[in-house]
Coordinates of C-alpha atoms and ligand atoms in Angstrom, one line a residue:
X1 CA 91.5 85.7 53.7
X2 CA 90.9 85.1 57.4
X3 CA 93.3 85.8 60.4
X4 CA 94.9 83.2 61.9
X5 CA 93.3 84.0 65.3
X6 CA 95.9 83.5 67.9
X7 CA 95.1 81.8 71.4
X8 CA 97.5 83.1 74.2
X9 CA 99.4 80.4 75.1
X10 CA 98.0 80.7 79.4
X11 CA 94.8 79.4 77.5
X12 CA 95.5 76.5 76.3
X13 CA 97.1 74.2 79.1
X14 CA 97.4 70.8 78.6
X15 CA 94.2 69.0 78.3
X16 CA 92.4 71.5 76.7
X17 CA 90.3 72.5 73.5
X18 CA 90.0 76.2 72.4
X19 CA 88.5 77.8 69.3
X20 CA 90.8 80.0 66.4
X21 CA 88.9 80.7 63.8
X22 CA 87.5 77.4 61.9
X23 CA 89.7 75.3 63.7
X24 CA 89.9 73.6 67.4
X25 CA 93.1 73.8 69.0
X26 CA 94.2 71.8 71.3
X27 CA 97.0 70.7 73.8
X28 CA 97.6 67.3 74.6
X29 CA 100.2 67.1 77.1
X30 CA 102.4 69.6 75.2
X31 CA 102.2 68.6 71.7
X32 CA 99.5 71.0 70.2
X33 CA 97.0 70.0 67.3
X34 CA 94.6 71.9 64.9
X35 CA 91.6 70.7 63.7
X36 CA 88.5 71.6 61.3
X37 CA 86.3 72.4 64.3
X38 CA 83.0 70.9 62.7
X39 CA 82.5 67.7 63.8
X40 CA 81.9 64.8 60.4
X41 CA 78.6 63.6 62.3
X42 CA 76.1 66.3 62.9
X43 CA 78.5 69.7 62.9
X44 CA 78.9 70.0 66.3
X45 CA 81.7 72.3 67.5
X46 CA 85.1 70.4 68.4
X47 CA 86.4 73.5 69.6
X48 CA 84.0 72.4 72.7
X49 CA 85.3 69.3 73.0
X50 CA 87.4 67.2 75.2
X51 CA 90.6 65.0 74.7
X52 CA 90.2 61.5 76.2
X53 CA 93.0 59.5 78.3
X54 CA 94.6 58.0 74.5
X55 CA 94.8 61.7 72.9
X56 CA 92.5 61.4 71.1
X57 CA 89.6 64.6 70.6
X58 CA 86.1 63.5 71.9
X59 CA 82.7 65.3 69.8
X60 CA 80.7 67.0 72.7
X61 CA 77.4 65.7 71.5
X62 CA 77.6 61.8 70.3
X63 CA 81.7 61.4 71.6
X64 CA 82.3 60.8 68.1
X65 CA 86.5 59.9 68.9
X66 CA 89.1 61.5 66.4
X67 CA 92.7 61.2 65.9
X68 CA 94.3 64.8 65.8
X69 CA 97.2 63.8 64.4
X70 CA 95.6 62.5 61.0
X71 CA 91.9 63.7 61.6
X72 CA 90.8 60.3 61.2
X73 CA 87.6 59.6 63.0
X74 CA 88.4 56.3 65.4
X75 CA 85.3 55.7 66.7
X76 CA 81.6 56.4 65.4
X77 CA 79.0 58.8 67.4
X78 CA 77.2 56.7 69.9
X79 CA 74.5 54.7 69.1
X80 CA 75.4 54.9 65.1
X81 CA 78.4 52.7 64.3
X82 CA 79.0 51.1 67.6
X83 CA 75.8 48.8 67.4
X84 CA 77.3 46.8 63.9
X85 CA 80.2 46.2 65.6
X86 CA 81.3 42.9 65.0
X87 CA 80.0 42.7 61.4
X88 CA 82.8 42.6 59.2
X89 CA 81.0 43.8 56.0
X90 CA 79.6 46.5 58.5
X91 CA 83.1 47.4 59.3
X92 CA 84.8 47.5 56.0
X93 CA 81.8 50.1 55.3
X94 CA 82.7 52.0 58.9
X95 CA 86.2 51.9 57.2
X96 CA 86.0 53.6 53.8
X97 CA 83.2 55.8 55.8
X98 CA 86.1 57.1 57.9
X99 CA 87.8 58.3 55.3
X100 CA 85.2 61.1 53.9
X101 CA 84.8 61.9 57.9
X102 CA 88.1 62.8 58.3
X103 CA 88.9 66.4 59.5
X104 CA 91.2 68.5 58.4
X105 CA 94.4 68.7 59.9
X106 CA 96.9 72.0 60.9
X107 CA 100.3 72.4 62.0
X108 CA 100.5 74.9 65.1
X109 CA 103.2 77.1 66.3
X110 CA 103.8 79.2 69.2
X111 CA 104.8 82.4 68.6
X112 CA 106.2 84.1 71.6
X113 CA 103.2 83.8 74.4
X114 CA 100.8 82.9 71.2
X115 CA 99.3 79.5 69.6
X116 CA 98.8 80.2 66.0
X117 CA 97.5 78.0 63.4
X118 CA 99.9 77.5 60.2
X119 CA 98.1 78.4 56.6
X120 CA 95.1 79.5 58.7
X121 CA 93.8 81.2 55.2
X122 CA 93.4 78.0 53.5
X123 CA 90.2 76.7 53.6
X124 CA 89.6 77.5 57.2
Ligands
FES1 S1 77.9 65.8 66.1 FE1 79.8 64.9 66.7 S2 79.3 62.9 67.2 FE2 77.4 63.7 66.6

């Protein structure tokens, strides 16, 4: 069982990415998000990362681009998908790739002058 590993609310203003636990938290203009914090490409730590002007949470090595809100990975690491582009077999493959990069997803609460992440002993 792991804690849930609380981030005081004072360090996680909007616009930024903080670590608890297995997950990257994260505050995009008030709404918070949890993530798995290991990035699908090469394990980086999301938890280092930055959020980009859509929302979205950038990988801090190949800006590998995910959505928090479904975990979905939107855009490839740089220099890997970006290249095939505009082949449509290449993209249906990008696609149905996506899908076994997605990351996990969290719900977050604040509690008091706390950010927790919800069911942190689940897989985390
Ligand atoms: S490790 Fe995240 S994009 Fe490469």
């Amino acid at each position: 069982v792991t804690k849930p590993h609380p981030i005081a609310s004072d360090d996680l203003p909007p616009g930024t990415v903080r670590r608890a636990g297995a997950w990257a938290v994260g505050n995009r203009d008030g709404e918070l998000f949890a993530v798995s914090r290991r990035c699908r490409h090469q394990l980086a730590d999301l938890s280092a990362g930055t959020i980009d002007a859509d929302g979205c949470l950038v990988c801090p090595w190949h800006q590998s681009t995910y959505d928090v809100t479904t975990g979905a990975m939107v855009k490839g690491p740089s220099g890997f998908l970006a290249f095939h582009r505009h082949v449509e077999a290449y993209a249906r493959f990008v696609r149905s790739y996506s899908r076994v990069l997605r990351l996990r997803v969290r719900p977050v609460s604040r509690r008091g002058d706390q950010v927790v992440v919800d069911d942190a002993d689940h897989d985390a």
